PDB file of C-alpha atoms in Angstrom:
ATOM      1  CA  MET A   1      72.592 -37.646  14.083  1.00 83.00           C
ATOM      2  CA  LYS A   2      71.517 -41.175  12.277  1.00 95.00           C
ATOM      3  CA  PHE A   3      74.497 -40.591   9.759  1.00 98.00           C
ATOM      4  CA  HIS A   4      77.444 -38.246   8.700  1.00 98.00           C
ATOM      5  CA  ILE A   5      77.880 -36.438   5.488  1.00 98.00           C
ATOM      6  CA  VAL A   6      81.151 -35.868   3.537  1.00 98.00           C
ATOM      7  CA  SER A   7      81.884 -33.914   0.227  1.00 98.00           C
ATOM      8  CA  ASP A   8      84.265 -33.270  -1.873  1.00 98.00           C
ATOM      9  CA  SER A   9      85.262 -29.462  -2.174  1.00 97.00           C
ATOM     10  CA  SER A  10      83.761 -29.286  -5.557  1.00 97.00           C
ATOM     11  CA  CYS A  11      80.374 -28.397  -3.889  1.00 97.00           C
ATOM     12  CA  ASP A  12      81.643 -24.659  -3.571  1.00 96.00           C
ATOM     13  CA  LEU A  13      80.229 -24.089  -0.240  1.00 95.00           C
ATOM     14  CA  GLY A  14      83.683 -23.122   1.474  1.00 93.00           C
ATOM     15  CA  ARG A  15      85.265 -24.584   4.490  1.00 94.00           C
ATOM     16  CA  GLU A  16      83.443 -22.468   6.930  1.00 93.00           C
ATOM     17  CA  GLU A  17      79.896 -23.082   5.814  1.00 94.00           C
ATOM     18  CA  LEU A  18      80.562 -27.071   5.412  1.00 96.00           C
ATOM     19  CA  GLU A  19      81.560 -26.852   9.153  1.00 97.00           C
ATOM     20  CA  ARG A  20      78.387 -25.075  10.279  1.00 96.00           C
ATOM     21  CA  LEU A  21      76.377 -27.614   8.388  1.00 97.00           C
ATOM     22  CA  GLY A  22      78.415 -30.524  10.136  1.00 98.00           C
ATOM     23  CA  VAL A  23      79.821 -31.706   6.836  1.00 98.00           C
ATOM     24  CA  SER A  24      83.084 -33.105   6.481  1.00 98.00           C
ATOM     25  CA  MET A  25      85.148 -31.670   3.426  1.00 98.00           C
ATOM     26  CA  VAL A  26      87.595 -33.561   1.026  1.00 98.00           C
ATOM     27  CA  SER A  27      89.926 -31.140  -0.860  1.00 98.00           C
ATOM     28  CA  TYR A  28      90.726 -31.057  -4.414  1.00 97.00           C
ATOM     29  CA  TYR A  29      94.266 -29.962  -5.181  1.00 97.00           C
ATOM     30  CA  VAL A  30      95.306 -27.044  -7.637  1.00 96.00           C
ATOM     31  CA  ALA A  31      98.702 -26.010  -8.708  1.00 95.00           C
ATOM     32  CA  PHE A  32      99.640 -23.052 -10.848  1.00 92.00           C
ATOM     33  CA  GLU A  33     102.991 -23.882 -13.188  1.00 85.00           C
ATOM     34  CA  ASP A  34     105.597 -26.024 -11.488  1.00 80.00           C
ATOM     35  CA  GLU A  35     104.428 -25.285  -7.974  1.00 82.00           C
ATOM     36  CA  VAL A  36     103.559 -27.583  -5.397  1.00 87.00           C
ATOM     37  CA  TYR A  37      99.720 -28.468  -5.422  1.00 94.00           C
ATOM     38  CA  PHE A  38      97.626 -26.620  -2.881  1.00 95.00           C
ATOM     39  CA  ARG A  39      94.628 -28.183  -1.123  1.00 96.00           C
ATOM     40  CA  GLU A  40      91.263 -26.311  -1.980  1.00 96.00           C
ATOM     41  CA  GLU A  41      89.836 -24.255   1.025  1.00 95.00           C
ATOM     42  CA  ARG A  42      92.999 -25.784   3.288  1.00 95.00           C
ATOM     43  CA  ASP A  43      96.077 -24.659   1.814  1.00 96.00           C
ATOM     44  CA  ILE A  44      94.575 -22.136  -0.256  1.00 95.00           C
ATOM     45  CA  SER A  45      91.307 -19.848  -0.103  1.00 95.00           C
ATOM     46  CA  THR A  46      89.198 -19.854  -2.995  1.00 95.00           C
ATOM     47  CA  GLN A  47      89.633 -15.873  -3.201  1.00 94.00           C
ATOM     48  CA  ARG A  48      93.355 -16.214  -3.250  1.00 95.00           C
ATOM     49  CA  PHE A  49      93.049 -19.032  -6.023  1.00 95.00           C
ATOM     50  CA  TYR A  50      91.320 -16.459  -8.144  1.00 95.00           C
ATOM     51  CA  GLN A  51      93.499 -13.596  -7.238  1.00 95.00           C
ATOM     52  CA  MET A  52      96.541 -15.545  -8.250  1.00 94.00           C
ATOM     53  CA  MET A  53      94.822 -16.446 -11.708  1.00 92.00           C
ATOM     54  CA  ALA A  54      94.107 -12.452 -12.090  1.00 92.00           C
ATOM     55  CA  GLU A  55      97.962 -11.718 -11.119  1.00 93.00           C
ATOM     56  CA  ARG A  56      99.397 -14.402 -13.876  1.00 91.00           C
ATOM     57  CA  PRO A  57      97.337 -14.137 -17.027  1.00 87.00           C
ATOM     58  CA  GLY A  58      98.180 -16.661 -19.269  1.00 85.00           C
ATOM     59  CA  VAL A  59      99.181 -18.902 -16.689  1.00 90.00           C
ATOM     60  CA  PHE A  60      96.796 -22.028 -16.513  1.00 91.00           C
ATOM     61  CA  PRO A  61      96.136 -23.844 -13.254  1.00 94.00           C
ATOM     62  CA  LYS A  62      95.594 -27.529 -12.952  1.00 93.00           C
ATOM     63  CA  THR A  63      93.471 -29.713 -10.917  1.00 94.00           C
ATOM     64  CA  SER A  64      94.090 -32.872  -9.332  1.00 96.00           C
ATOM     65  CA  MET A  65      91.465 -35.321  -7.569  1.00 97.00           C
ATOM     66  CA  PRO A  66      91.318 -36.047  -3.990  1.00 98.00           C
ATOM     67  CA  THR A  67      93.017 -39.224  -2.967  1.00 97.00           C
ATOM     68  CA  MET A  68      91.713 -42.313  -1.314  1.00 98.00           C
ATOM     69  CA  GLU A  69      93.753 -41.571   1.634  1.00 98.00           C
ATOM     70  CA  ASP A  70      92.091 -37.964   1.843  1.00 98.00           C
ATOM     71  CA  TYR A  71      88.685 -39.871   1.869  1.00 98.00           C
ATOM     72  CA  LEU A  72      89.927 -42.365   4.560  1.00 98.00           C
ATOM     73  CA  GLU A  73      91.086 -39.218   6.706  1.00 98.00           C
ATOM     74  CA  ALA A  74      87.298 -37.952   6.544  1.00 98.00           C
ATOM     75  CA  PHE A  75      85.626 -41.448   6.905  1.00 98.00           C
ATOM     76  CA  ARG A  76      87.439 -42.835   9.961  1.00 98.00           C
ATOM     77  CA  PRO A  77      85.993 -40.450  12.759  1.00 98.00           C
ATOM     78  CA  PRO A  78      82.580 -41.020  12.050  1.00 98.00           C
ATOM     79  CA  ALA A  79      83.224 -44.813  11.537  1.00 98.00           C
ATOM     80  CA  ALA A  80      84.963 -44.872  14.724  1.00 97.00           C
ATOM     81  CA  LYS A  81      82.019 -43.546  16.231  1.00 97.00           C
ATOM     82  CA  GLY A  82      79.627 -46.109  14.518  1.00 96.00           C
ATOM     83  CA  LEU A  83      78.131 -43.611  12.398  1.00 98.00           C
ATOM     84  CA  PRO A  84      76.899 -44.619   8.954  1.00 98.00           C
ATOM     85  CA  ILE A  85      78.430 -42.193   6.219  1.00 98.00           C
ATOM     86  CA  LEU A  86      76.881 -40.393   3.094  1.00 98.00           C
ATOM     87  CA  CYS A  87      79.805 -39.292   0.713  1.00 98.00           C
ATOM     88  CA  ILE A  88      78.695 -36.830  -2.000  1.00 98.00           C
ATOM     89  CA  CYS A  89      81.002 -36.443  -4.771  1.00 98.00           C
ATOM     90  CA  LEU A  90      81.401 -34.159  -7.946  1.00 97.00           C
ATOM     91  CA  ASN A  91      79.948 -35.571 -11.466  1.00 97.00           C
ATOM     92  CA  ALA A  92      81.949 -38.666 -12.097  1.00 96.00           C
ATOM     93  CA  ARG A  93      81.960 -37.734 -15.750  1.00 94.00           C
ATOM     94  CA  PHE A  94      84.295 -34.636 -14.634  1.00 92.00           C
ATOM     95  CA  SER A  95      86.743 -36.489 -12.173  1.00 94.00           C
ATOM     96  CA  GLY A  96      87.899 -39.542 -10.614  1.00 96.00           C
ATOM     97  CA  SER A  97      86.802 -38.183  -7.101  1.00 97.00           C
ATOM     98  CA  PHE A  98      83.965 -40.469  -7.032  1.00 98.00           C
ATOM     99  CA  GLN A  99      86.085 -43.478  -7.723  1.00 98.00           C
ATOM    100  CA  SER A 100      88.625 -42.662  -4.886  1.00 98.00           C
ATOM    101  CA  ALA A 101      85.599 -42.353  -2.330  1.00 98.00           C
ATOM    102  CA  ARG A 102      84.504 -45.743  -3.272  1.00 98.00           C
ATOM    103  CA  ASN A 103      87.973 -47.280  -2.965  1.00 98.00           C
ATOM    104  CA  ALA A 104      88.251 -45.437   0.395  1.00 98.00           C
ATOM    105  CA  ALA A 105      85.097 -46.690   1.425  1.00 98.00           C
ATOM    106  CA  GLU A 106      86.204 -50.317   0.634  1.00 98.00           C
ATOM    107  CA  GLU A 107      89.312 -49.900   2.534  1.00 98.00           C
ATOM    108  CA  LEU A 108      87.345 -48.524   5.614  1.00 98.00           C
ATOM    109  CA  ARG A 109      85.325 -51.725   5.860  1.00 97.00           C
ATOM    110  CA  GLU A 110      88.520 -53.529   6.052  1.00 96.00           C
ATOM    111  CA  GLU A 111      89.675 -51.322   8.965  1.00 97.00           C
ATOM    112  CA  PHE A 112      86.168 -51.200  10.404  1.00 97.00           C
ATOM    113  CA  PRO A 113      84.007 -54.119   9.987  1.00 95.00           C
ATOM    114  CA  GLY A 114      80.487 -53.289   9.501  1.00 93.00           C
ATOM    115  CA  ALA A 115      81.120 -49.757   8.554  1.00 96.00           C
ATOM    116  CA  GLU A 116      78.223 -48.405   6.358  1.00 97.00           C
ATOM    117  CA  VAL A 117      79.097 -46.144   3.686  1.00 98.00           C
ATOM    118  CA  GLN A 118      77.383 -44.911   0.796  1.00 98.00           C
ATOM    119  CA  VAL A 119      79.134 -43.154  -1.865  1.00 98.00           C
ATOM    120  CA  LEU A 120      76.933 -41.072  -4.381  1.00 98.00           C
ATOM    121  CA  ASP A 121      77.892 -39.686  -7.683  1.00 98.00           C
ATOM    122  CA  SER A 122      75.687 -36.607  -7.395  1.00 98.00           C
ATOM    123  CA  THR A 123      76.146 -36.143 -11.261  1.00 98.00           C
ATOM    124  CA  LEU A 124      76.462 -32.435 -10.240  1.00 97.00           C
ATOM    125  CA  ALA A 125      78.625 -29.759  -9.948  1.00 95.00           C
ATOM    126  CA  THR A 126      79.487 -26.292  -8.281  1.00 95.00           C
ATOM    127  CA  VAL A 127      76.566 -24.551  -6.916  1.00 95.00           C
ATOM    128  CA  LEU A 128      74.179 -27.621  -7.589  1.00 97.00           C
ATOM    129  CA  GLN A 129      76.206 -29.948  -5.770  1.00 98.00           C
ATOM    130  CA  GLY A 130      76.146 -27.278  -2.953  1.00 97.00           C
ATOM    131  CA  LEU A 131      72.556 -27.036  -2.813  1.00 96.00           C
ATOM    132  CA  PHE A 132      72.266 -30.675  -3.000  1.00 98.00           C
ATOM    133  CA  VAL A 133      74.719 -31.129   0.083  1.00 98.00           C
ATOM    134  CA  ARG A 134      72.494 -28.556   2.063  1.00 96.00           C
ATOM    135  CA  GLU A 135      69.576 -30.863   1.042  1.00 97.00           C
ATOM    136  CA  ALA A 136      71.095 -33.839   2.498  1.00 98.00           C
ATOM    137  CA  ALA A 137      72.027 -31.972   5.756  1.00 97.00           C
ATOM    138  CA  VAL A 138      68.362 -31.025   5.798  1.00 96.00           C
ATOM    139  CA  LEU A 139      67.461 -34.683   5.947  1.00 97.00           C
ATOM    140  CA  ARG A 140      69.905 -35.904   8.190  1.00 97.00           C
ATOM    141  CA  ASP A 141      68.688 -33.154  10.575  1.00 97.00           C
ATOM    142  CA  ALA A 142      65.185 -34.380  10.277  1.00 96.00           C
ATOM    143  CA  ASP A 143      66.419 -37.739  11.622  1.00 96.00           C
ATOM    144  CA  LEU A 144      66.158 -40.014   8.705  1.00 97.00           C
ATOM    145  CA  THR A 145      68.367 -42.632   8.488  1.00 97.00           C
ATOM    146  CA  LEU A 146      70.809 -42.992   5.797  1.00 98.00           C
ATOM    147  CA  GLU A 147      68.849 -45.337   3.738  1.00 97.00           C
ATOM    148  CA  GLU A 148      65.806 -42.928   3.968  1.00 97.00           C
ATOM    149  CA  ALA A 149      67.883 -40.088   2.645  1.00 97.00           C
ATOM    150  CA  VAL A 150      69.366 -41.536  -0.233  1.00 97.00           C
ATOM    151  CA  GLU A 151      66.006 -42.714  -1.464  1.00 97.00           C
ATOM    152  CA  ALA A 152      64.870 -39.110  -1.101  1.00 97.00           C
ATOM    153  CA  LEU A 153      67.951 -37.632  -2.829  1.00 98.00           C
ATOM    154  CA  LYS A 154      67.669 -39.703  -5.589  1.00 97.00           C
ATOM    155  CA  PRO A 155      65.333 -37.636  -7.730  1.00 97.00           C
ATOM    156  CA  LEU A 156      66.800 -34.294  -7.224  1.00 98.00           C
ATOM    157  CA  PRO A 157      70.014 -34.255  -9.727  1.00 98.00           C
ATOM    158  CA  ALA A 158      67.652 -34.482 -12.311  1.00 97.00           C
ATOM    159  CA  THR A 159      65.912 -31.204 -11.626  1.00 97.00           C
ATOM    160  CA  GLY A 160      69.122 -29.085 -11.317  1.00 97.00           C
ATOM    161  CA  ARG A 161      69.750 -26.274 -13.965  1.00 98.00           C
ATOM    162  CA  ILE A 162      72.483 -23.584 -14.235  1.00 97.00           C
ATOM    163  CA  PHE A 163      72.903 -20.672 -16.257  1.00 97.00           C
ATOM    164  CA  PHE A 164      76.320 -18.953 -16.118  1.00 95.00           C
ATOM    165  CA  THR A 165      78.889 -16.942 -18.288  1.00 93.00           C
ATOM    166  CA  THR A 166      82.632 -16.063 -17.962  1.00 90.00           C
ATOM    167  CA  GLY A 167      84.722 -13.340 -19.285  1.00 85.00           C
ATOM    168  CA  ASP A 168      87.534 -15.276 -20.963  1.00 75.00           C
ATOM    169  CA  LEU A 169      87.543 -17.459 -23.597  1.00 70.00           C
ATOM    170  CA  GLU A 170      91.235 -18.559 -23.280  1.00 76.00           C
ATOM    171  CA  TYR A 171      90.509 -20.742 -20.164  1.00 77.00           C
ATOM    172  CA  LEU A 172      87.642 -22.698 -22.059  1.00 72.00           C
ATOM    173  CA  ARG A 173      90.285 -23.083 -25.218  1.00 69.00           C
ATOM    174  CA  HIS A 174      93.033 -24.406 -22.664  1.00 65.00           C
ATOM    175  CA  GLY A 175      90.669 -26.951 -21.191  1.00 56.00           C
ATOM    176  CA  GLY A 176      89.669 -28.264 -24.558  1.00 56.00           C
ATOM    177  CA  ARG A 177      86.130 -26.807 -24.343  1.00 49.00           C
ATOM    178  CA  ILE A 178      86.423 -24.679 -27.563  1.00 47.00           C
ATOM    179  CA  GLY A 179      89.136 -24.436 -30.428  1.00 45.00           C
ATOM    180  CA  ARG A 180      91.736 -22.053 -30.941  1.00 47.00           C
ATOM    181  CA  ALA A 181      90.313 -20.322 -33.885  1.00 38.00           C
ATOM    182  CA  ALA A 182      86.834 -19.699 -31.913  1.00 43.00           C
ATOM    183  CA  ALA A 183      88.651 -18.476 -28.841  1.00 41.00           C
ATOM    184  CA  ALA A 184      90.651 -16.010 -30.997  1.00 42.00           C
ATOM    185  CA  THR A 185      87.636 -14.967 -32.766  1.00 43.00           C
ATOM    186  CA  GLY A 186      85.465 -14.490 -29.656  1.00 46.00           C
ATOM    187  CA  ALA A 187      88.257 -12.428 -28.205  1.00 52.00           C
ATOM    188  CA  LEU A 188      88.516 -10.070 -31.168  1.00 42.00           C
ATOM    189  CA  LEU A 189      84.647  -9.536 -31.094  1.00 47.00           C
ATOM    190  CA  LYS A 190      84.486  -9.330 -27.510  1.00 71.00           C
ATOM    191  CA  VAL A 191      82.039 -12.392 -27.411  1.00 79.00           C
ATOM    192  CA  LYS A 192      81.466 -14.018 -23.994  1.00 88.00           C
ATOM    193  CA  PRO A 193      79.907 -17.387 -23.843  1.00 87.00           C
ATOM    194  CA  LEU A 194      76.694 -18.182 -22.416  1.00 89.00           C
ATOM    195  CA  ILE A 195      77.009 -21.880 -20.675  1.00 89.00           C
ATOM    196  CA  GLY A 196      74.547 -24.124 -19.065  1.00 91.00           C
ATOM    197  CA  TYR A 197      74.525 -27.285 -17.032  1.00 94.00           C
ATOM    198  CA  LYS A 198      71.680 -29.709 -17.200  1.00 94.00           C
ATOM    199  CA  ASP A 199      71.179 -33.563 -17.266  1.00 94.00           C
ATOM    200  CA  ALA A 200      74.728 -34.012 -15.992  1.00 93.00           C
ATOM    201  CA  GLU A 201      76.505 -31.922 -18.606  1.00 90.00           C
ATOM    202  CA  LEU A 202      77.758 -28.636 -19.522  1.00 86.00           C
ATOM    203  CA  ILE A 203      75.849 -27.111 -22.523  1.00 86.00           C
ATOM    204  CA  SER A 204      76.220 -23.821 -24.764  1.00 86.00           C
ATOM    205  CA  ASP A 205      73.424 -21.551 -24.085  1.00 90.00           C
ATOM    206  CA  GLY A 206      74.702 -19.361 -26.876  1.00 87.00           C
ATOM    207  CA  ILE A 207      76.996 -15.877 -26.798  1.00 88.00           C
ATOM    208  CA  ALA A 208      76.480 -12.369 -26.029  1.00 92.00           C
ATOM    209  CA  GLN A 209      78.972  -9.228 -26.985  1.00 90.00           C
ATOM    210  CA  GLY A 210      80.340  -7.840 -23.775  1.00 91.00           C
ATOM    211  CA  ARG A 211      80.180  -8.576 -19.995  1.00 94.00           C
ATOM    212  CA  LYS A 212      77.014  -6.417 -19.424  1.00 95.00           C
ATOM    213  CA  LYS A 213      75.149  -8.111 -22.263  1.00 95.00           C
ATOM    214  CA  SER A 214      76.127 -11.636 -21.212  1.00 95.00           C
ATOM    215  CA  LEU A 215      74.977 -10.886 -17.614  1.00 97.00           C
ATOM    216  CA  ALA A 216      71.735  -9.757 -18.925  1.00 97.00           C
ATOM    217  CA  LYS A 217      71.210 -12.635 -21.197  1.00 97.00           C
ATOM    218  CA  VAL A 218      72.071 -15.181 -18.041  1.00 97.00           C
ATOM    219  CA  ARG A 219      69.206 -13.292 -16.364  1.00 97.00           C
ATOM    220  CA  GLU A 220      66.846 -13.535 -19.316  1.00 97.00           C
ATOM    221  CA  LEU A 221      67.547 -17.296 -19.600  1.00 97.00           C
ATOM    222  CA  PHE A 222      67.032 -17.978 -16.070  1.00 97.00           C
ATOM    223  CA  PHE A 223      63.554 -16.145 -16.051  1.00 96.00           C
ATOM    224  CA  ARG A 224      62.641 -17.780 -19.242  1.00 96.00           C
ATOM    225  CA  TYR A 225      63.202 -21.077 -17.614  1.00 97.00           C
ATOM    226  CA  LEU A 226      61.021 -20.372 -14.780  1.00 94.00           C
ATOM    227  CA  LYS A 227      58.360 -19.083 -16.963  1.00 93.00           C
ATOM    228  CA  ARG A 228      58.484 -22.063 -19.435  1.00 95.00           C
ATOM    229  CA  GLU A 229      58.717 -24.628 -16.926  1.00 95.00           C
ATOM    230  CA  GLU A 230      56.135 -23.059 -14.404  1.00 93.00           C
ATOM    231  CA  LEU A 231      58.355 -23.728 -11.387  1.00 92.00           C
ATOM    232  CA  ASN A 232      57.017 -23.124  -7.794  1.00 90.00           C
ATOM    233  CA  LEU A 233      60.247 -21.447  -6.258  1.00 90.00           C
ATOM    234  CA  ASP A 234      58.820 -22.690  -2.679  1.00 89.00           C
ATOM    235  CA  ASP A 235      59.774 -26.247  -3.952  1.00 93.00           C
ATOM    236  CA  TYR A 236      63.654 -25.377  -4.776  1.00 93.00           C
ATOM    237  CA  ARG A 237      66.827 -24.231  -3.322  1.00 93.00           C
ATOM    238  CA  LEU A 238      68.513 -21.201  -5.411  1.00 93.00           C
ATOM    239  CA  ALA A 239      71.887 -20.235  -5.319  1.00 94.00           C
ATOM    240  CA  THR A 240      74.034 -17.698  -7.248  1.00 95.00           C
ATOM    241  CA  GLY A 241      77.741 -18.078  -7.743  1.00 95.00           C
ATOM    242  CA  PHE A 242      81.023 -15.929  -8.614  1.00 96.00           C
ATOM    243  CA  GLY A 243      84.600 -16.044  -8.936  1.00 96.00           C
ATOM    244  CA  LEU A 244      86.815 -13.208  -8.028  1.00 95.00           C
ATOM    245  CA  ASP A 245      84.481 -10.108  -8.003  1.00 94.00           C
ATOM    246  CA  ARG A 246      82.055  -9.991  -5.149  1.00 93.00           C
ATOM    247  CA  ALA A 247      80.741  -6.555  -5.834  1.00 94.00           C
ATOM    248  CA  GLU A 248      79.895  -7.532  -9.305  1.00 95.00           C
ATOM    249  CA  HIS A 249      78.179 -10.540  -7.883  1.00 95.00           C
ATOM    250  CA  GLU A 250      76.226  -8.463  -5.318  1.00 93.00           C
ATOM    251  CA  THR A 251      74.896  -6.386  -8.346  1.00 94.00           C
ATOM    252  CA  PHE A 252      73.816  -9.468 -10.233  1.00 95.00           C
ATOM    253  CA  ALA A 253      72.373 -11.442  -7.296  1.00 93.00           C
ATOM    254  CA  GLN A 254      70.318  -8.154  -6.621  1.00 92.00           C
ATOM    255  CA  SER A 255      69.166  -8.140 -10.184  1.00 93.00           C
ATOM    256  CA  ILE A 256      68.038 -11.790  -9.694  1.00 93.00           C
ATOM    257  CA  TYR A 257      66.080 -11.081  -6.597  1.00 91.00           C
ATOM    258  CA  ASP A 258      64.414  -7.887  -8.126  1.00 91.00           C
ATOM    259  CA  GLY A 259      63.452  -9.872 -11.016  1.00 92.00           C
ATOM    260  CA  LEU A 260      61.826 -12.948  -9.046  1.00 91.00           C
ATOM    261  CA  LEU A 261      59.822 -10.111  -6.911  1.00 89.00           C
ATOM    262  CA  ALA A 262      58.729  -8.629  -9.967  1.00 89.00           C
ATOM    263  CA  LEU A 263      57.396 -11.922 -11.107  1.00 86.00           C
ATOM    264  CA  GLY A 264      55.442 -12.511  -7.865  1.00 86.00           C
ATOM    265  CA  HIS A 265      58.123 -14.669  -6.355  1.00 83.00           C
ATOM    266  CA  GLN A 266      59.255 -14.258  -2.659  1.00 76.00           C
ATOM    267  CA  ARG A 267      62.683 -13.338  -2.275  1.00 69.00           C
ATOM    268  CA  PRO A 268      64.711 -16.764  -1.933  1.00 65.00           C
ATOM    269  CA  GLU A 269      66.716 -17.270   1.268  1.00 62.00           C
ATOM    270  CA  VAL A 270      70.201 -17.299   0.370  1.00 58.00           C
ATOM    271  CA  LYS A 271      72.531 -17.652   3.527  1.00 54.00           C
ATOM    272  CA  VAL A 272      75.798 -17.778   1.780  1.00 62.00           C
ATOM    273  CA  PRO A 273      76.586 -17.034  -1.858  1.00 76.00           C
ATOM    274  CA  HIS A 274      78.557 -19.743  -3.470  1.00 89.00           C
ATOM    275  CA  GLN A 275      82.363 -18.459  -4.694  1.00 94.00           C
ATOM    276  CA  ILE A 276      82.606 -20.894  -7.533  1.00 96.00           C
ATOM    277  CA  GLY A 277      85.814 -23.339  -6.635  1.00 95.00           C
ATOM    278  CA  VAL A 278      88.824 -24.411  -8.502  1.00 94.00           C
ATOM    279  CA  THR A 279      87.254 -27.429 -10.409  1.00 92.00           C
ATOM    280  CA  ILE A 280      85.338 -25.203 -12.517  1.00 91.00           C
ATOM    281  CA  GLY A 281      87.539 -22.311 -12.105  1.00 93.00           C
ATOM    282  CA  VAL A 282      90.416 -23.654 -13.820  1.00 92.00           C
ATOM    283  CA  HIS A 283      88.259 -23.790 -16.748  1.00 89.00           C
ATOM    284  CA  THR A 284      86.312 -20.475 -16.459  1.00 90.00           C
ATOM    285  CA  GLY A 285      89.238 -18.098 -15.291  1.00 91.00           C
ATOM    286  CA  PRO A 286      88.409 -15.561 -12.673  1.00 94.00           C
ATOM    287  CA  THR A 287      85.304 -14.149 -14.067  1.00 94.00           C
ATOM    288  CA  PRO A 288      82.615 -16.837 -13.829  1.00 95.00           C
ATOM    289  CA  ILE A 289      79.031 -15.763 -12.622  1.00 97.00           C
ATOM    290  CA  GLY A 290      75.694 -17.102 -12.680  1.00 96.00           C
ATOM    291  CA  VAL A 291      72.565 -18.785 -11.044  1.00 96.00           C
ATOM    292  CA  GLY A 292      71.327 -22.056 -10.399  1.00 96.00           C
ATOM    293  CA  LEU A 293      68.535 -24.389  -8.769  1.00 96.00           C
ATOM    294  CA  LEU A 294      67.732 -27.484  -7.498  1.00 96.00           C
ATOM    295  CA  ARG A 295      64.391 -29.004  -6.208  1.00 96.00           C
ATOM    296  CA  ARG A 296      64.039 -29.715  -2.526  1.00 95.00           C
ATOM    297  CA  ALA A 297      63.110 -33.152  -1.336  1.00 93.00           C
ATOM    298  CA  GLY A 298      60.120 -31.913   0.344  1.00 79.00           C
ATOM    299  CA  ILE A 299      61.380 -31.920   3.824  1.00 67.00           C
ATOM    300  CA  SER A 300      61.531 -28.950   5.588  1.00 53.00           C
TER     301      SER A 300
END
């Protein structure tokens, strides 16, 4: 390897998958009520996080970003080996994780003069950040230098798109995404929000009545996007993501794959589904589910 990769846990790849990829993880923190903060995927698994949410309706967990010391802990081992470091962070509009990493990089250069650290604001979140990290690992394994990899990664965030839904409007209301009246009306009418992610922002993709219709609408929006943009999926990475319900996710993912085959695409290679982590989960509740894609850098 010509460089080492670090990512905050908002990439939603999970600890085991990041270890398999050879990527160091820096955890976000999550707390319920007045309890102590747990480190994501270290003190608390993502599955347990969602179980706790489901067991405590009306209790809204809160998150805290990684500290400078958390990043330094991840940076020091590769720096001691003389390896350049690529650090990939959650969209800086959503969190101060990027700034914590930049502060840690400055401190690291004091401890290890000459240490090379590139801290990237991915401008992405959840499954898109995970796909971005995967692509960085491909570039690293192709023996690119840090500078070459950063140049190859730069155009990719603008190609990212997510389509998803969630079942509980109260978490969105509590997080300030929608107003109290809208949440109350939506709950009364059993309306589910359709949410998108593009150009570094969450957007509204409409509403649907009931869970089954909202999932069908997510699929429809995704396939409509593929057709409209005339995308060649061989040039893209694709991922599905979910919260607590793995069985529901398996059915949803299969419907995505079947739809792709019907359109003449090959089934995408998806080794590990993304369990959407705490940084998004605190705003969606335990029922987020969706699909996202991001262009590859062109090196296989």
